[in-house]
CSV table of C-alpha atoms and ligand atoms in Angstrom, one decimal:
chain,number,residue,atom,x,y,z
J,25,MET,CA,19.3,-3.6,-17.6
J,26,LEU,CA,17.4,-4.1,-14.3
J,27,VAL,CA,17.5,-2.2,-11.0
J,28,PHE,CA,16.7,-4.1,-7.8
J,29,LYS,CA,16.2,-2.6,-4.4
J,30,PHE,CA,16.4,-4.6,-1.2
J,31,GLY,CA,15.1,-2.9,1.9
J,32,GLY,CA,16.3,-3.3,5.5
J,33,ALA,CA,13.7,-6.0,6.3
J,34,SER,CA,14.9,-8.3,3.5
J,35,VAL,CA,18.5,-8.2,4.7
J,36,LYS,CA,17.9,-8.2,8.4
J,37,ASP,CA,19.9,-11.4,9.1
J,38,ALA,CA,22.2,-13.9,7.6
J,39,SER,CA,19.3,-15.9,6.0
J,40,GLY,CA,18.0,-12.7,4.4
J,41,ILE,CA,21.4,-12.2,2.7
J,42,ILE,CA,21.5,-15.8,1.6
J,43,ASN,CA,18.1,-15.3,0.1
J,44,LEU,CA,19.1,-12.1,-1.6
J,45,ALA,CA,21.9,-14.0,-3.3
J,46,SER,CA,19.5,-16.7,-4.4
J,47,VAL,CA,17.1,-14.1,-5.9
J,48,VAL,CA,20.0,-12.3,-7.7
J,49,LYS,CA,21.2,-15.6,-9.2
J,50,LYS,CA,17.9,-16.1,-11.0
J,51,TYR,CA,18.7,-12.8,-13.0
J,52,THR,CA,22.4,-13.0,-13.8
J,53,GLU,CA,21.8,-13.1,-17.5
J,54,ASN,CA,20.7,-9.5,-17.1
J,55,GLN,CA,22.8,-6.4,-16.4
J,56,LEU,CA,21.9,-5.7,-12.8
J,57,LEU,CA,22.4,-2.9,-10.4
J,58,ILE,CA,21.4,-3.5,-6.7
J,59,VAL,CA,20.5,-0.8,-4.3
J,60,VAL,CA,20.6,-1.9,-0.6
J,61,SER,CA,19.3,-0.3,2.6
J,62,ALA,CA,20.8,-0.6,6.0
J,63,MET,CA,20.2,-4.0,7.6
J,64,GLY,CA,17.0,-4.5,9.7
J,65,LYS,CA,16.5,-1.6,12.2
J,66,THR,CA,20.0,-0.3,11.9
J,67,THR,CA,18.9,3.2,10.8
J,68,ASN,CA,16.7,3.6,13.8
J,69,ALA,CA,19.6,2.5,16.1
J,70,LEU,CA,22.0,4.9,14.3
J,71,GLU,CA,19.4,7.7,14.9
J,72,LYS,CA,19.5,6.8,18.6
J,73,LEU,CA,23.3,6.9,18.5
J,74,THR,CA,23.3,10.4,16.9
J,75,ARG,CA,20.9,11.7,19.5
J,76,ALA,CA,23.0,10.2,22.3
J,77,TYR,CA,26.2,11.7,20.8
J,78,VAL,CA,24.7,15.1,20.4
J,79,ASP,CA,23.3,15.1,23.9
J,80,GLN,CA,26.4,13.4,25.2
J,81,THR,CA,24.4,10.8,27.1
J,82,GLU,CA,25.9,7.8,29.0
J,83,ASP,CA,24.3,5.1,26.8
J,84,MET,CA,26.2,6.3,23.7
J,85,HIS,CA,28.8,3.5,23.7
J,86,GLU,CA,26.3,0.9,24.6
J,87,ILE,CA,24.1,1.8,21.6
J,88,TYR,CA,27.1,1.9,19.3
J,89,ASP,CA,28.4,-1.5,20.6
J,90,GLY,CA,25.0,-3.0,20.0
J,91,ILE,CA,25.0,-1.9,16.3
J,92,LYS,CA,28.5,-3.3,15.7
J,93,GLN,CA,27.8,-6.5,17.5
J,94,TYR,CA,24.6,-7.0,15.3
J,95,HIS,CA,26.7,-6.7,12.2
J,96,PHE,CA,29.6,-8.9,13.4
J,97,ASP,CA,27.1,-11.6,14.5
J,98,ILE,CA,25.8,-11.7,10.9
J,99,LEU,CA,29.3,-11.8,9.5
J,100,GLN,CA,30.2,-14.8,11.6
J,101,GLU,CA,27.3,-16.7,10.2
J,102,LEU,CA,28.2,-15.9,6.6
J,103,PHE,CA,32.0,-16.0,6.4
J,104,GLU,CA,34.9,-18.1,7.7
J,105,PRO,CA,36.9,-16.2,10.4
J,106,LYS,CA,39.8,-15.1,8.2
J,107,HIS,CA,37.7,-13.5,5.5
J,108,PRO,CA,38.9,-9.9,4.7
J,109,VAL,CA,35.3,-8.6,5.1
J,110,PHE,CA,35.8,-8.6,8.9
J,111,ASP,CA,38.6,-6.0,8.6
J,112,GLU,CA,36.7,-4.1,6.0
J,113,ILE,CA,33.6,-3.7,8.2
J,114,ALA,CA,35.8,-2.9,11.3
J,115,ASN,CA,37.5,-0.1,9.2
J,116,THR,CA,34.2,1.3,8.1
J,117,PHE,CA,33.1,1.6,11.7
J,118,VAL,CA,36.3,3.4,12.6
J,119,GLU,CA,35.0,6.6,10.9
J,120,ILE,CA,32.3,6.7,13.6
J,121,ASP,CA,34.7,5.7,16.4
J,122,TRP,CA,36.8,8.8,15.6
J,123,MET,CA,33.8,11.1,15.2
J,124,ILE,CA,32.2,10.3,18.6
J,125,GLU,CA,35.4,10.6,20.5
J,126,ASP,CA,35.3,14.4,20.1
J,127,GLU,CA,32.5,16.6,21.4
J,128,PRO,CA,29.9,17.5,18.8
J,129,GLN,CA,30.5,20.8,16.9
J,130,ASP,CA,28.5,20.7,13.7
J,131,SER,CA,24.7,21.0,13.2
J,132,TYR,CA,22.5,18.2,14.2
J,133,ASP,CA,21.4,17.4,10.7
J,134,PHE,CA,25.0,17.3,9.4
J,135,ILE,CA,26.1,15.0,12.2
J,136,TYR,CA,23.1,12.8,11.6
J,137,ASP,CA,24.0,12.1,8.0
J,138,GLN,CA,27.6,11.4,8.7
J,139,ILE,CA,26.6,8.8,11.4
J,140,VAL,CA,23.4,7.3,10.0
J,141,SER,CA,25.0,6.7,6.6
J,142,ILE,CA,27.3,4.0,8.1
J,143,GLY,CA,24.3,1.6,8.0
J,144,GLU,CA,24.3,1.5,4.2
J,145,MET,CA,28.1,1.6,4.0
J,146,VAL,CA,28.4,-1.6,6.0
J,147,SER,CA,25.3,-3.5,4.6
J,148,THR,CA,26.5,-3.1,1.0
J,149,ARG,CA,30.0,-4.2,1.8
J,150,ILE,CA,28.7,-7.3,3.5
J,151,ILE,CA,26.4,-8.1,0.7
J,152,ASN,CA,29.0,-7.5,-2.0
J,153,ALA,CA,31.4,-9.8,-0.2
J,154,TYR,CA,28.8,-12.5,0.2
J,155,LEU,CA,27.8,-12.4,-3.4
J,156,ASN,CA,31.4,-12.8,-4.5
J,157,LYS,CA,31.9,-15.6,-2.0
J,158,ASP,CA,28.7,-17.3,-3.4
J,159,GLY,CA,30.1,-17.2,-6.9
J,160,VAL,CA,28.2,-14.1,-8.2
J,161,LYS,CA,30.6,-11.6,-9.8
J,162,SER,CA,29.8,-8.3,-8.0
J,163,GLN,CA,31.4,-4.9,-7.6
J,164,TRP,CA,30.9,-2.5,-4.7
J,165,VAL,CA,30.2,1.2,-5.7
J,166,ASP,CA,30.3,4.2,-3.4
J,167,VAL,CA,27.0,6.0,-4.3
J,168,ARG,CA,28.3,9.3,-2.9
J,169,SER,CA,30.4,9.7,-6.1
J,170,TYR,CA,27.3,9.2,-8.3
J,171,ILE,CA,24.3,10.7,-6.6
J,172,HIS,CA,25.2,14.3,-6.1
J,173,THR,CA,23.1,16.5,-3.8
J,174,ASP,CA,23.2,20.0,-2.4
J,175,ASN,CA,24.0,20.3,1.3
J,176,THR,CA,20.5,20.1,2.7
J,177,TYR,CA,21.5,17.5,5.3
J,178,ARG,CA,18.8,14.8,6.0
J,179,GLU,CA,16.9,15.8,2.9
J,180,GLY,CA,19.6,16.1,0.1
J,181,ILE,CA,18.2,17.7,-3.1
J,182,VAL,CA,19.5,15.8,-6.1
J,183,ASP,CA,21.5,17.6,-8.8
J,184,TRP,CA,20.1,15.7,-11.7
J,185,ASP,CA,22.5,16.9,-14.4
J,186,LYS,CA,25.6,16.1,-12.4
J,187,THR,CA,24.2,12.8,-11.2
J,188,LYS,CA,23.2,11.7,-14.7
J,189,ALA,CA,26.6,12.6,-16.1
J,190,SER,CA,28.5,10.7,-13.4
J,191,ILE,CA,26.2,7.6,-13.6
J,192,SER,CA,26.2,7.4,-17.4
J,193,LYS,CA,30.0,7.9,-17.6
J,194,ASP,CA,31.0,4.9,-15.4
J,195,ILE,CA,28.2,2.6,-14.5
J,196,PRO,CA,27.4,1.0,-17.9
J,197,ALA,CA,31.1,-0.2,-18.2
J,198,LEU,CA,30.9,-1.7,-14.7
J,199,LEU,CA,27.6,-3.4,-15.5
J,200,ASP,CA,29.3,-5.2,-18.4
J,201,LYS,CA,31.7,-6.7,-15.9
J,202,GLY,CA,29.2,-8.0,-13.4
J,203,ILE,CA,26.6,-7.0,-10.8
J,204,VAL,CA,26.9,-3.5,-9.2
J,205,VAL,CA,26.0,-3.2,-5.5
J,206,THR,CA,25.5,0.2,-4.1
J,207,GLN,CA,23.9,2.1,-1.2
J,208,GLY,CA,20.4,3.4,-1.1
J,209,PHE,CA,19.4,6.5,0.8
J,210,LEU,CA,22.8,8.3,0.5
J,211,GLY,CA,24.3,11.0,-1.7
J,212,GLY,CA,27.4,13.2,-1.7
J,213,THR,CA,27.9,16.9,-1.7
J,214,SER,CA,30.4,18.8,-3.9
J,215,GLU,CA,32.7,19.0,-0.8
J,216,ASN,CA,32.5,15.2,-0.4
J,217,PHE,CA,30.3,15.1,2.7
J,218,THR,CA,27.6,12.5,3.0
J,219,THR,CA,24.0,13.4,2.7
J,220,THR,CA,20.8,11.3,3.2
J,221,LEU,CA,17.8,11.6,1.0
J,222,GLY,CA,15.1,11.3,3.7
J,223,ARG,CA,14.0,8.2,5.7
J,224,GLU,CA,13.2,5.2,3.6
J,225,GLY,CA,14.9,6.9,0.7
J,226,SER,CA,16.5,3.8,-0.9
J,227,ASP,CA,13.5,3.4,-3.3
J,228,TYR,CA,14.3,6.9,-4.5
J,229,SER,CA,18.0,6.0,-5.0
J,230,ALA,CA,16.9,2.9,-7.1
J,231,SER,CA,14.6,5.2,-9.2
J,232,ILE,CA,17.5,7.7,-9.8
J,233,PHE,CA,19.8,5.0,-11.1
J,234,ALA,CA,17.0,3.5,-13.3
J,235,ALA,CA,16.1,6.9,-14.8
J,236,CYS,CA,19.8,7.7,-15.5
J,237,LEU,CA,20.5,4.3,-17.0
J,238,GLY,CA,17.3,3.9,-18.9
J,239,ALA,CA,16.5,0.6,-17.0
J,240,GLU,CA,13.9,-1.8,-18.2
J,241,SER,CA,12.3,-1.8,-14.8
J,242,VAL,CA,12.9,-1.3,-11.1
J,243,THR,CA,12.0,-4.1,-8.6
J,244,THR,CA,11.7,-3.4,-4.9
J,245,TRP,CA,11.8,-6.6,-2.9
J,246,LYS,CA,9.7,-6.4,0.2
J,247,ASP,CA,8.4,-8.5,3.1
J,248,VAL,CA,4.8,-8.1,1.7
J,249,PRO,CA,3.2,-9.7,-1.3
J,250,GLY,CA,3.0,-6.4,-3.2
J,251,ILE,CA,1.2,-3.1,-2.6
J,252,LEU,CA,-1.7,-3.8,-0.3
J,253,ASN,CA,-4.8,-1.6,0.4
J,254,ALA,CA,-3.6,-1.2,4.0
J,255,ASP,CA,-0.6,-1.9,6.2
J,256,PRO,CA,-0.7,-5.5,7.3
J,257,LYS,CA,0.9,-4.4,10.6
J,258,PHE,CA,-2.4,-2.8,11.5
J,259,PHE,CA,-5.0,-4.6,9.5
J,260,THR,CA,-5.7,-8.2,8.9
J,261,ASP,CA,-8.0,-8.4,5.9
J,262,THR,CA,-5.8,-6.7,3.3
J,263,VAL,CA,-6.0,-7.1,-0.4
J,264,LYS,CA,-3.1,-6.8,-2.9
J,265,PHE,CA,-3.2,-4.7,-6.0
J,266,ASP,CA,-2.0,-6.4,-9.2
J,267,GLU,CA,-1.6,-3.1,-11.0
J,268,LEU,CA,-1.6,0.6,-10.2
J,269,SER,CA,-1.2,3.7,-12.3
J,270,TYR,CA,1.7,6.0,-11.6
J,271,SER,CA,-0.7,8.7,-10.5
J,272,GLU,CA,-2.5,6.5,-8.0
J,273,ALA,CA,0.8,5.4,-6.6
J,274,ILE,CA,1.9,9.0,-6.3
J,275,GLU,CA,-1.3,9.9,-4.4
J,276,MET,CA,-0.9,6.9,-2.1
J,277,THR,CA,2.7,7.8,-1.2
J,278,TYR,CA,1.8,11.5,-0.9
J,279,TYR,CA,-0.7,10.6,1.9
J,280,GLY,CA,2.0,8.5,3.7
J,281,ALA,CA,1.7,4.9,2.3
J,282,SER,CA,5.1,3.8,3.5
J,283,VAL,CA,5.5,1.0,1.0
J,284,ILE,CA,7.3,3.3,-1.4
J,285,HIS,CA,9.2,6.5,-0.8
J,286,PRO,CA,7.1,9.5,-2.2
J,287,LYS,CA,9.9,10.7,-4.4
J,288,THR,CA,10.3,7.4,-6.2
J,289,ILE,CA,7.6,7.5,-8.8
J,290,LYS,CA,8.1,10.7,-10.6
J,291,PRO,CA,11.5,10.0,-12.2
J,292,LEU,CA,10.2,6.6,-13.3
J,293,GLN,CA,7.1,8.1,-14.8
J,294,ASN,CA,9.1,10.6,-16.7
J,295,ALA,CA,11.2,7.9,-18.2
J,296,ASN,CA,8.3,5.4,-18.5
J,297,ILE,CA,10.0,2.7,-16.4
J,298,PRO,CA,7.7,0.3,-14.6
J,299,LEU,CA,8.1,-0.2,-10.8
J,300,LEU,CA,7.5,-3.8,-9.5
J,301,VAL,CA,6.9,-4.4,-5.8
J,302,LYS,CA,7.6,-8.1,-5.1
J,303,PRO,CA,7.9,-10.4,-2.1
J,304,PHE,CA,11.5,-11.4,-1.4
J,305,ASN,CA,10.5,-14.8,0.0
J,306,ASP,CA,8.5,-15.7,-3.1
J,307,PRO,CA,10.5,-14.3,-6.0
J,308,GLY,CA,8.3,-16.0,-8.7
J,309,ALA,CA,5.1,-14.2,-7.5
J,310,ALA,CA,3.8,-11.4,-9.6
J,311,GLY,CA,3.6,-8.7,-6.9
J,312,THR,CA,2.3,-5.3,-8.0
J,313,ILE,CA,3.3,-3.5,-11.1
J,314,ILE,CA,3.1,0.3,-11.3
J,315,LYS,CA,3.0,1.7,-14.8
J,316,GLU,CA,1.4,4.5,-16.9
J,317,ASP,CA,-1.5,2.4,-18.0
J,318,GLY,CA,-1.8,0.4,-14.7
J,319,VAL,CA,-5.5,-0.4,-14.1
J,320,ASN,CA,-6.6,0.6,-10.6
J,321,GLN,CA,-9.2,-1.8,-9.2
J,322,PHE,CA,-10.4,-0.7,-5.8
J,323,THR,CA,-12.4,-3.6,-4.3
J,324,LYS,CA,-11.5,-2.1,-0.9
J,325,PRO,CA,-10.7,1.4,0.1
J,326,VAL,CA,-7.0,2.3,0.5
J,327,ILE,CA,-6.2,3.1,4.2
J,328,ILE,CA,-3.1,5.0,5.2
J,329,LEU,CA,-2.3,5.6,8.8
J,330,LYS,CA,0.2,8.2,9.9
J,331,GLN,CA,1.1,8.2,13.6
J,332,ASN,CA,2.9,10.6,15.8
J,333,GLN,CA,1.1,13.6,14.4
J,334,VAL,CA,0.8,17.1,15.8
J,335,LEU,CA,-2.3,19.3,15.3
J,336,LEU,CA,-1.5,22.9,15.7
J,337,SER,CA,-4.1,25.8,15.8
J,338,ILE,CA,-2.9,29.3,15.1
J,339,SER,CA,-4.9,32.4,15.7
J,340,THR,CA,-4.1,36.1,15.9
J,341,LYS,CA,-3.2,37.7,19.2
J,342,ASP,CA,-6.0,40.3,18.9
J,343,TYR,CA,-8.6,37.7,17.7
J,344,SER,CA,-8.9,39.3,14.3
J,345,PHE,CA,-9.6,37.2,11.2
J,346,ILE,CA,-7.0,35.0,9.7
J,347,THR,CA,-6.3,36.7,6.4
J,348,GLU,CA,-4.3,35.8,3.2
J,349,ASP,CA,-1.4,37.9,4.5
J,350,HIS,CA,-1.3,35.9,7.8
J,351,LEU,CA,-1.4,32.6,5.8
J,352,SER,CA,1.4,33.6,3.6
J,353,ASP,CA,3.4,34.6,6.6
J,354,ILE,CA,2.6,31.4,8.4
J,355,PHE,CA,3.5,29.2,5.4
J,356,GLY,CA,6.8,31.1,5.2
J,357,ARG,CA,7.6,30.1,8.8
J,358,PHE,CA,6.7,26.4,8.1
J,359,ALA,CA,9.0,26.3,5.1
J,360,GLN,CA,11.8,28.0,7.2
J,361,SER,CA,11.5,25.3,9.9
J,362,GLN,CA,11.2,22.5,7.3
J,363,VAL,CA,7.9,21.4,8.6
J,364,LYS,CA,5.7,19.7,6.0
J,365,VAL,CA,2.0,20.1,6.2
J,366,ASN,CA,-0.1,16.9,6.0
J,367,VAL,CA,-3.6,18.5,6.3
J,368,MET,CA,-4.8,22.0,7.0
J,369,GLN,CA,-8.1,23.8,7.6
J,370,THR,CA,-9.0,27.4,8.0
J,371,SER,CA,-11.9,29.0,10.0
J,372,ALA,CA,-12.5,32.7,10.5
J,373,LEU,CA,-10.4,32.9,13.7
J,374,SER,CA,-7.9,30.1,13.4
J,375,PHE,CA,-5.8,28.0,11.1
J,376,SER,CA,-5.2,24.4,11.9
J,377,VAL,CA,-2.4,22.3,10.6
J,378,CYS,CA,-1.5,18.6,11.0
J,379,PHE,CA,2.1,17.4,10.5
J,380,ASP,CA,4.7,14.7,11.5
J,381,LEU,CA,6.4,15.4,14.8
J,382,TYR,CA,10.1,16.0,14.4
J,383,GLU,CA,11.2,17.5,17.7
J,384,GLU,CA,13.8,20.0,16.6
J,385,ARG,CA,11.8,21.3,13.7
J,386,PHE,CA,8.6,21.6,15.8
J,387,GLU,CA,10.4,23.5,18.6
J,388,LYS,CA,11.8,25.9,16.1
J,389,LEU,CA,8.5,26.5,14.4
J,390,LEU,CA,6.7,26.9,17.7
J,391,ASN,CA,9.1,29.5,19.1
J,392,ASP,CA,8.9,31.4,15.9
J,393,LEU,CA,5.0,31.4,15.7
J,394,GLN,CA,4.5,32.2,19.3
J,395,GLN,CA,6.2,35.6,18.8
J,396,ASP,CA,3.4,36.8,16.7
J,397,PHE,CA,0.4,34.4,17.1
J,398,LYS,CA,-1.5,32.5,19.7
J,399,VAL,CA,-0.8,28.8,19.3
J,400,LYS,CA,-2.4,25.7,20.7
J,401,TYR,CA,-1.4,22.1,19.9
J,402,ASN,CA,-2.0,18.4,20.6
J,403,THR,CA,0.6,15.7,20.0
J,404,GLY,CA,0.4,11.9,19.8
J,405,LEU,CA,-2.4,11.9,17.2
J,406,THR,CA,-3.1,9.7,14.2
J,407,LEU,CA,-3.9,10.9,10.7
J,408,ILE,CA,-6.2,8.4,8.9
J,409,THR,CA,-6.5,8.8,5.1
J,410,ILE,CA,-9.0,6.8,3.2
J,411,ARG,CA,-8.7,6.8,-0.6
J,412,HIS,CA,-11.9,5.8,-2.5
J,413,HIS,CA,-13.8,5.8,0.8
J,414,ASN,CA,-17.3,4.6,1.4
J,415,ALA,CA,-19.7,5.2,4.3
J,416,THR,CA,-18.8,2.1,6.3
J,417,SER,CA,-15.0,2.5,6.0
J,418,LEU,CA,-14.9,5.9,7.6
J,419,LYS,CA,-17.3,4.8,10.4
J,420,GLU,CA,-15.4,1.6,11.2
J,421,LEU,CA,-12.0,3.4,11.3
J,422,THR,CA,-13.1,6.2,13.6
J,423,GLU,CA,-15.3,4.1,16.0
J,424,GLY,CA,-14.5,5.0,19.6
J,425,LYS,CA,-12.0,7.7,18.7
J,426,THR,CA,-12.2,11.4,19.2
J,427,ILE,CA,-12.1,13.2,15.8
J,428,LEU,CA,-10.2,16.5,16.0
J,429,LEU,CA,-10.3,17.4,12.3
J,430,GLU,CA,-12.1,16.0,9.4
J,431,GLN,CA,-11.8,16.7,5.7
J,432,MET,CA,-13.6,15.0,2.8
J,433,SER,CA,-13.2,15.2,-1.0
J,434,ARG,CA,-14.7,12.9,-3.6
J,435,ASN,CA,-11.7,10.5,-3.6
J,436,THR,CA,-10.1,11.1,-0.3
J,437,ALA,CA,-11.3,11.3,3.4
J,438,GLN,CA,-8.9,12.5,6.0
J,439,VAL,CA,-9.4,12.5,9.8
J,440,VAL,CA,-7.1,13.4,12.6
J,441,VAL,CA,-8.0,11.3,15.7
J,442,ARG,CA,-6.9,10.7,19.2
O,24,LIG,N1,17.9,2.8,5.8
O,24,LIG,C1,17.1,4.0,5.5
O,24,LIG,C2,15.9,4.0,6.4
O,24,LIG,O1,15.6,3.1,7.1
O,24,LIG,C3,16.8,4.1,4.1
O,24,LIG,C4,15.8,3.0,3.6
O,24,LIG,O2,15.6,2.0,4.3
O,24,LIG,O3,15.2,3.2,2.5
O,24,LIG,O4,15.3,5.0,6.4
O,25,LIG,MG1,14.9,0.9,6.1
């Protein structure tokens, strides 16, 4: 059996959904499970809605109406006016209608998951309805009954035993009957609340299903020809990799290559299932294959940019040395605040750390550290990582920029710049 994952960009409009159906039709002699993300930029819009609801700002209804309108416009292009999918989508949105009527009570992360998950709940219902209308036998599955997580909202930790048991109990029989369409990015807790697996987590969902079902391969369909050495949004002369090893792919995602979610590879590697990254507008193209014996050919260095970085320097209040005890204490506070370190460096008197800016988490960390340490920080920075760097690549990338931190190993160069 095969697992396909379609990201938000591939289903951002009616023609994307029509294209999805045409890709899927080429594979109907296989058993096929399809994992789908929210359409286009819906998750970002739902994040804004969550913020507006929690802060009770005036633009809340405007943001929400925009999200609904976007989906209904697409429905109108795809279905005749009396099709039951219109009611189905309206009913799905009702859950949010009810929620935002009342003032927020629960934690931000809990509210976030209950609201943001609607993006995938509606996208999969639309796609499932369209496939059936287009003559492809397809069944909608609520992933929250299959991918079981703990209650770490916004970063659900998968309970693999429970997940594997649920998936292998029901899904094979469903696959015998037709295509299965389900949501990426979501999971469910034992109390039946919705969790999310971390932004861009749909790849990980696809990999969980593949590992539990022993799939032949996972294909993620993207708006790029495959895995490139750099993000084409920022660089023009990119090259595509035909093959990569699992370990190189893991390194790339670890440093922030956004083409695949970092948690995706490990379950596939354990089960020896190849991951294909292919362009959805050219389904016949080879794309990139990631597998155990994938041959890494680096004709150009791999460049990974992470924006919106914070660089924080921590020193003791009495200017004494930073010791192992301090470091262990500091790391404990990072873990407590759920702040993940991208790069770090120690000197005698200070410890510098670079990480992604998540406002709530950063504020919590800062308040905590300031009680016992002196803290300075800069925001709005970019972290540039170059794998398999050479002298010219580093120079070109940092030209005209202020370097605030620099770190070099044989395979990887990292610089934090303004
Ligand atoms: N829709 C979610 C996001 O945009 C998950 C995903 O796209 O993989 O983060
Ligand atoms: Mg997305």
